[in-house]
XYZ file of C-alpha atoms in Angstrom:
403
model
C 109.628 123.657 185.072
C 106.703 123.791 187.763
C 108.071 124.614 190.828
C 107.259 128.555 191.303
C 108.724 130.754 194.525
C 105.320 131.626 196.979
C 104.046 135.185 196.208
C 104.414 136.351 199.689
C 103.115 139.786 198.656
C 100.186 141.092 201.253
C 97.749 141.629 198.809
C 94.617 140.237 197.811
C 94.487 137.452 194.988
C 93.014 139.792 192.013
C 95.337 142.379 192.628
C 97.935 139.600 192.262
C 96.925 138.619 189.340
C 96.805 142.110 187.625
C 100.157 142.688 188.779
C 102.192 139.770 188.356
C 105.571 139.170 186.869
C 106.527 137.214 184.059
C 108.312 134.153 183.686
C 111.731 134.823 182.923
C 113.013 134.464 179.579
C 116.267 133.931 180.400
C 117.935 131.277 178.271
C 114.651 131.244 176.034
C 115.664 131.515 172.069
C 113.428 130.911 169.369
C 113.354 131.765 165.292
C 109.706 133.160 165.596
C 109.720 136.549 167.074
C 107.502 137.342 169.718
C 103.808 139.045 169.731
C 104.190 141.886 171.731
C 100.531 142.959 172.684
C 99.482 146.158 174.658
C 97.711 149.651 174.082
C 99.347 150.893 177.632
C 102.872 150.807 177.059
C 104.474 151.469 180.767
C 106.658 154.098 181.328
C 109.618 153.514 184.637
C 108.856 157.145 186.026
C 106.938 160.571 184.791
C 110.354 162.044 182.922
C 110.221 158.939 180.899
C 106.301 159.080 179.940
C 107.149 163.203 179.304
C 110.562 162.716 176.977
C 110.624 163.822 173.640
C 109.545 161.064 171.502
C 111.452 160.753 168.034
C 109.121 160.071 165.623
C 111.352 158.158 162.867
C 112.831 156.365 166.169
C 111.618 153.055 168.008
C 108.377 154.836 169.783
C 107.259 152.704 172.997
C 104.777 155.538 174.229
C 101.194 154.285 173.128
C 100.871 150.753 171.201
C 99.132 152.443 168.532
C 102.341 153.875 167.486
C 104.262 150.821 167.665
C 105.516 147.688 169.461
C 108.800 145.621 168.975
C 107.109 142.839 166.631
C 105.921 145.582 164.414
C 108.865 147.434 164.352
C 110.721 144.049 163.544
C 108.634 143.263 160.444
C 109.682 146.901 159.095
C 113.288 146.069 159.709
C 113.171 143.160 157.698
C 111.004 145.077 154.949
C 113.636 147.742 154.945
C 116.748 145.246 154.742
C 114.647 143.305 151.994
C 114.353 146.582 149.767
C 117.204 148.194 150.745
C 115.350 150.982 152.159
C 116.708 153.673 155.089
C 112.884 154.128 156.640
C 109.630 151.737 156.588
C 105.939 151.724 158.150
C 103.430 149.163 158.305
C 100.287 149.809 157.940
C 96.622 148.432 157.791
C 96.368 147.943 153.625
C 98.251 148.275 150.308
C 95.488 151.007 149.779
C 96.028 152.846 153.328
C 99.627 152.897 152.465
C 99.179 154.622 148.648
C 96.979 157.084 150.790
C 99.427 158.198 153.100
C 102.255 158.800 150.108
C 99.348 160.794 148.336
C 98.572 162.803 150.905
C 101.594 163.058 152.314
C 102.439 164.751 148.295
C 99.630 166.840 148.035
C 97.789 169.569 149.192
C 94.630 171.995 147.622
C 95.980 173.077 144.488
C 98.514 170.667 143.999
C 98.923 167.596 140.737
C 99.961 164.359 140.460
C 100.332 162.116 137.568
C 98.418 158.559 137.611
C 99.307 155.829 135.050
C 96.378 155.088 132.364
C 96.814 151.427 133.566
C 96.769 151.996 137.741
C 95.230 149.882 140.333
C 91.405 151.007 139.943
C 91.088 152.149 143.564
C 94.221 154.285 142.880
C 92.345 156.214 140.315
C 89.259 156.170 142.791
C 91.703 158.007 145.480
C 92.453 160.858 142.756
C 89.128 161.673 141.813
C 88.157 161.418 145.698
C 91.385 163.968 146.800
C 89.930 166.315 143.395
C 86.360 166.504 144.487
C 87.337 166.676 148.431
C 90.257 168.573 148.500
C 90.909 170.401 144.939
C 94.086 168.285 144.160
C 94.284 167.860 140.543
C 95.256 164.785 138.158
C 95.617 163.625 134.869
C 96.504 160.622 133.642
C 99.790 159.367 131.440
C 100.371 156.650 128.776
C 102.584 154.450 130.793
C 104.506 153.074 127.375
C 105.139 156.420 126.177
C 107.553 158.683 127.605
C 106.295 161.889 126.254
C 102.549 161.486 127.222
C 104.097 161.606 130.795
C 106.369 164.910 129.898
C 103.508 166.654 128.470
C 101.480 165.829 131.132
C 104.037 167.641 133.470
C 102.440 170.936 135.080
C 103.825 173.456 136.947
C 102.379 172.386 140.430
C 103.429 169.082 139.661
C 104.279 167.467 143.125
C 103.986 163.786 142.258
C 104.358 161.331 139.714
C 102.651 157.922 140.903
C 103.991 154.373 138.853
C 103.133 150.631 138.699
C 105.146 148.300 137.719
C 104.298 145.997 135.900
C 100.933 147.919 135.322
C 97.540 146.598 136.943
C 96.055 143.536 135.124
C 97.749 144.335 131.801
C 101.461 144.253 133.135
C 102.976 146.741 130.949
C 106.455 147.908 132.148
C 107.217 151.768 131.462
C 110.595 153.077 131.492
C 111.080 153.864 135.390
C 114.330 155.309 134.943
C 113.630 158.069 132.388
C 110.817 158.355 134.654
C 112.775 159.355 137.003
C 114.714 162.011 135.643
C 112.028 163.841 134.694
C 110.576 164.035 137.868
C 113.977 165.208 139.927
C 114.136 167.942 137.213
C 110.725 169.112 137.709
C 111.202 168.884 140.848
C 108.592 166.124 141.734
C 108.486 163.380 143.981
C 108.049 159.516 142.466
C 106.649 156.880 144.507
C 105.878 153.207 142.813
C 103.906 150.298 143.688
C 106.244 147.867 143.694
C 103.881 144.926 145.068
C 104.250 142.339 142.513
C 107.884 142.250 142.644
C 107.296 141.971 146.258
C 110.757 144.182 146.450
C 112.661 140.790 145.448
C 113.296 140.988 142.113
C 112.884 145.122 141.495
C 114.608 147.879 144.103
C 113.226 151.715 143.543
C 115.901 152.883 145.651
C 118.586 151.891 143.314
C 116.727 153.685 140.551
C 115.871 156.614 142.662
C 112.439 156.623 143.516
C 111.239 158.522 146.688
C 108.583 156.282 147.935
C 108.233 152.420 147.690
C 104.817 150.939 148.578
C 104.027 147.130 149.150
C 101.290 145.294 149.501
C 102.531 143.002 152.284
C 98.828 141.130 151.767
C 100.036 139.290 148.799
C 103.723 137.926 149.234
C 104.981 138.558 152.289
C 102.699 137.203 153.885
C 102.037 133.709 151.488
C 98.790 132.178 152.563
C 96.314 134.690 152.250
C 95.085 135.340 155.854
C 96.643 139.272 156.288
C 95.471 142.302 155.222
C 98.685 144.865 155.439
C 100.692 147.423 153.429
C 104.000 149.426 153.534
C 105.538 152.585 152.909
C 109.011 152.547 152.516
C 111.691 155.609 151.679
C 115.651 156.621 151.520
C 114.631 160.026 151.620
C 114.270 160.962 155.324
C 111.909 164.549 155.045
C 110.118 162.767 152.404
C 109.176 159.474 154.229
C 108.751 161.815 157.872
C 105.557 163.413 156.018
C 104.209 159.680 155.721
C 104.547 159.003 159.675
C 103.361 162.041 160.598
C 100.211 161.055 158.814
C 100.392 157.859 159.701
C 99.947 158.829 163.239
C 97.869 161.693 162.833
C 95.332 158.990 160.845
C 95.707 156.823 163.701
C 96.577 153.948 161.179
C 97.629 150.734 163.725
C 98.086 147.256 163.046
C 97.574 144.060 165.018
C 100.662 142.244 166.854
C 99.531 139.084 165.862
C 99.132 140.036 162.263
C 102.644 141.239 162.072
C 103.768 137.864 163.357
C 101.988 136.240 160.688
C 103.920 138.193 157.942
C 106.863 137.902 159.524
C 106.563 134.195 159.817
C 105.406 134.343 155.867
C 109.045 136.756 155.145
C 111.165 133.335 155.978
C 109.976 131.402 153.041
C 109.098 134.563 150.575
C 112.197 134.067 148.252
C 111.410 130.609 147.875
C 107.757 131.139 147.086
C 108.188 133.578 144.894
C 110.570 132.005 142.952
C 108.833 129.293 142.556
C 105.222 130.252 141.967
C 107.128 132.465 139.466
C 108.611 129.846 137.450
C 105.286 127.806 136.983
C 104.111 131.018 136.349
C 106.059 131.416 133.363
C 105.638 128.140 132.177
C 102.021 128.205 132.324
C 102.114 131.638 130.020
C 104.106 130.091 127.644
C 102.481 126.752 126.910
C 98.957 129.277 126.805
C 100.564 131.083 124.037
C 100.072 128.396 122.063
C 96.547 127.759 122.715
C 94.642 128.563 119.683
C 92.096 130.725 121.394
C 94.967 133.105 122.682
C 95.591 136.706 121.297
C 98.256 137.178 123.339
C 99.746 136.867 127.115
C 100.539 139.758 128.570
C 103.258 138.686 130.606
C 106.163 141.141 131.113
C 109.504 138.065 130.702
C 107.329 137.081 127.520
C 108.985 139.484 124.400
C 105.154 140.073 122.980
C 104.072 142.270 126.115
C 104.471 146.000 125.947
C 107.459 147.040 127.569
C 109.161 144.224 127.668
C 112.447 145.580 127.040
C 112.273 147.632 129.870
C 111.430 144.677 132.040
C 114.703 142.841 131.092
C 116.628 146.133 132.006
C 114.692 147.022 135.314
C 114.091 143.589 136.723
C 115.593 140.906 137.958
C 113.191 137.955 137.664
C 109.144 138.111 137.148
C 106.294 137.261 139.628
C 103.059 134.551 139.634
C 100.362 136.849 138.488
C 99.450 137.749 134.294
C 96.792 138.338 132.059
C 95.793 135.927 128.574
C 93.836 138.109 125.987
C 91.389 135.985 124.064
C 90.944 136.524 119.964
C 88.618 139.424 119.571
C 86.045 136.860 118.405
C 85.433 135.488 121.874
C 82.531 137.506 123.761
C 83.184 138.303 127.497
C 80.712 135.305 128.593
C 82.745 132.860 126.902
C 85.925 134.579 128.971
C 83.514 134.166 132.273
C 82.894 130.316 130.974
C 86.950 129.786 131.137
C 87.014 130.723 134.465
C 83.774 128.455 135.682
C 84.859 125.634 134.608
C 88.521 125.869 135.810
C 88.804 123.299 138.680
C 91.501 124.190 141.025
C 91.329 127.993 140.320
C 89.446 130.254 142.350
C 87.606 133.158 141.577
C 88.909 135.757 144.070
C 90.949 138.710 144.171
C 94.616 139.329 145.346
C 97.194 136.828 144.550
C 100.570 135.709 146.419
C 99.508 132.920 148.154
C 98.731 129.483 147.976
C 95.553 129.072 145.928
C 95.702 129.665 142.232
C 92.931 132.237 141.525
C 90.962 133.633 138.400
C 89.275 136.482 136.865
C 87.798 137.886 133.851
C 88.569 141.490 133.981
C 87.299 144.094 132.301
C 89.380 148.081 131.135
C 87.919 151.314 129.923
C 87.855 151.446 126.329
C 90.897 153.776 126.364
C 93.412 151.156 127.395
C 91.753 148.741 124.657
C 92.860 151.166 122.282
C 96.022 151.836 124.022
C 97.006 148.064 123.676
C 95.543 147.372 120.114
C 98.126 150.115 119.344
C 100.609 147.938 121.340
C 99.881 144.711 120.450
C 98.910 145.343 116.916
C 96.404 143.658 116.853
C 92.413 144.411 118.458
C 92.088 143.117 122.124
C 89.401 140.436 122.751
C 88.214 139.687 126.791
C 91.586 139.409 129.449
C 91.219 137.115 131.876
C 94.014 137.319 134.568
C 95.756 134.005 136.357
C 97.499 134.021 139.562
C 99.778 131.162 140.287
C 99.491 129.389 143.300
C 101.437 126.732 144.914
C 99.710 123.239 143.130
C 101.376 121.365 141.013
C 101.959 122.871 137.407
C 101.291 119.765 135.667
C 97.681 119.513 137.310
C 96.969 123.201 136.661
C 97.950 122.942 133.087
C 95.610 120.332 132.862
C 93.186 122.173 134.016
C 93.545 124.954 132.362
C 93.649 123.088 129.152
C 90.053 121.833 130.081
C 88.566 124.833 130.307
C 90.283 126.895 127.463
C 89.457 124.237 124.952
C 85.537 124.323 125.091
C 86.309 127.538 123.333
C 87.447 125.533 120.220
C 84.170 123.481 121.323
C 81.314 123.614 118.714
């Protein structure tokens, strides 16, 4: 279409342009949803702009607060998870934040897991030195290092699973139990499932968080996290933070994950599967301790993992024999070809790292594994071919056998 009505208002040409209407999209239907943009949301008259504004409701007063593409990708986060509430929100981090602090107050303690996401264990030392909120830290494969670690101002117990670059899978539901009966709230990062193939809320977990970075959005181009909940006072103490931190995201970035959210299953599910290949055939490799890869029966907690979930995700970890030094690890990693060294994971690049864990979890694991740990180098799984990856990561692991 190209033929337009005359604006026959009596106003100058600028003006015009600042206040002109839109095309109508009547008739107009498309899969992709729109990008709503705007920090001024309009109100039709001054009762509107002064109503009440229900915070858990769709909030159209200020675009900080939200806009209908945003509120859109939480819907489908929600439905995905099964989940009653959900909040987007600038980072996997930022969203871990607002469950914390949403928790805990001066005076309060939460439980961490021995293996958490480093920056997780950078938060509790930051809310203890800042704010006086205590924390100690729990043996995720051992059920009564986390009840003796119960205290009497107790608010929160905090769980990954699989754990941060050693993937160990603790046992979430007597987990649980023992926080509703100390009366303590349980939130989980539940990123690497990617809430397809593990749901908290049918478990009974308070607080869900997702790092939408990784899966949902696929192709590594977002930065964005989630807070998700069942339990309505619970997740309201999250959005009033939310708003009170004045934590927005972009339009345009929500598009982008919700574009990635119509081909997640089918990513995941496959990057998963030559994920699992891939740790098997390294197994094998002569240079290999072990692969810590929850499906696999050697890694710690396994059992757990074929109770809990449903199917496994792209990312693990391959321990080297203790004989192998950490440059010879770093080596591995140089010479792969199609891997890159970067963080994250989830989208279409296969990435690398040597990683390195306090002493503590070494021991934890030999005690595990039965056997000492050597240098971990972790593999996410993109979206090449598995042949040509295997290839490559048969090149590089076998200069280790290399004189």
């Amino acid at each position: 279409m190209s033929t337009f009505k005359p604006d026959d208002r009596k106003l100058n040409l600028s003006t015009k342009l600042v206040h002109a209407s839109p095309a109508s999209a009547e008739g107009f239907h498309s899969q992709a949803m729109p990008v709503y943009r705007g920090s001024s949301t309009f109100f039709d008259n001054t009762t509107a702009q002064r109503a009440h504004v229900d915070v858990l409701g769709l909030d159209y007063s200020y675009g900080l607060h939200g806009n209908p593409t945003q509120y859109t990708l939480a819907q489908q986060l929600a439905h995905t998870e099964g989940a009653k509430h959900a909040l987007v929100c600038p980072s996997g981090l930022a969203a871990i934040m607002l469950v914390a602090t949403a928790c805990l107050k001066h005076g309060d303690h939460w439980l961490i897991p021995s293996n958490v996401y480093g920056p997780v264990q950078t938060l509790a030392h930051q809310l203890y030195t800042d704010y006086g909120v205590e924390f100690d830290e729990y043996d995720p494969c051992d059920v009564g290092s986390l009840q003796a670690a119960l205290q009497a101002n107790t608010k929160l117990i905090w769980a990954e699973a699989p754990g941060s670059l050693t993937f160990e899978v603790p046992d979430l539901s007597t987990m649980v139990k023992l926080a509703q009966a100390h009366g303590a709230r349980t939130a989980i990062d539940n990123t690497w499932s990617a809430g397809l193939v593990f749901k908290p809320f049918e478990h009974g977990f308070d607080y869900s968080v997702q790092a939408l970075t990784k899966y949902q959005c696929g192709h590594a181009d977002v930065l964005m996290g989630a807070v998700l909940a069942n339990n309505t006072p619970a997740f309201a103490e999250v959005e009033r933070r939310n708003r009170v931190f004045g934590l927005g995201v972009g339009p345009d970035d929500c598009s982008l994950v919700l574009r990635g959210l119509l081909t997640l299953p089918l990513r995941f599910e496959h990057q998963a599967k030559q994920a699992l290949e891939l740790a098997k055939r390294l197994q094998a490799h002569p240079a290999v301790a072990s692969v810590l890869h929850p499906a696999l029966p050697g890694c710690p907690g396994h059992s757990h993992f074929m109770q809990l979930f449903t199917g496994s995700a792209s990312i693990f970890s391959v321990m080297l024999k203790q004989s192998f030094s950490d440059e010879q690890a770093c080596s591995v990693i140089d010479r792969l070809k199609l891997f890159r060294i970067a963080y994250s994971w989830g989208g279409p690049e296969s990435l690398g790292l040597v990683v390195n864990i306090p002493n503590a979890r070494r021991q934890q694991l030999a005690r595990q594994l039965s056997h000492a740990p050597g240098p971990i180098l972790r593999l996410a799984i993109g979206l090449e071919d598995v042949e040509d990856l295997w290839q490559d990561l048969q090149q590089a692991f076998d200069t280790l056998n290399a004189p």
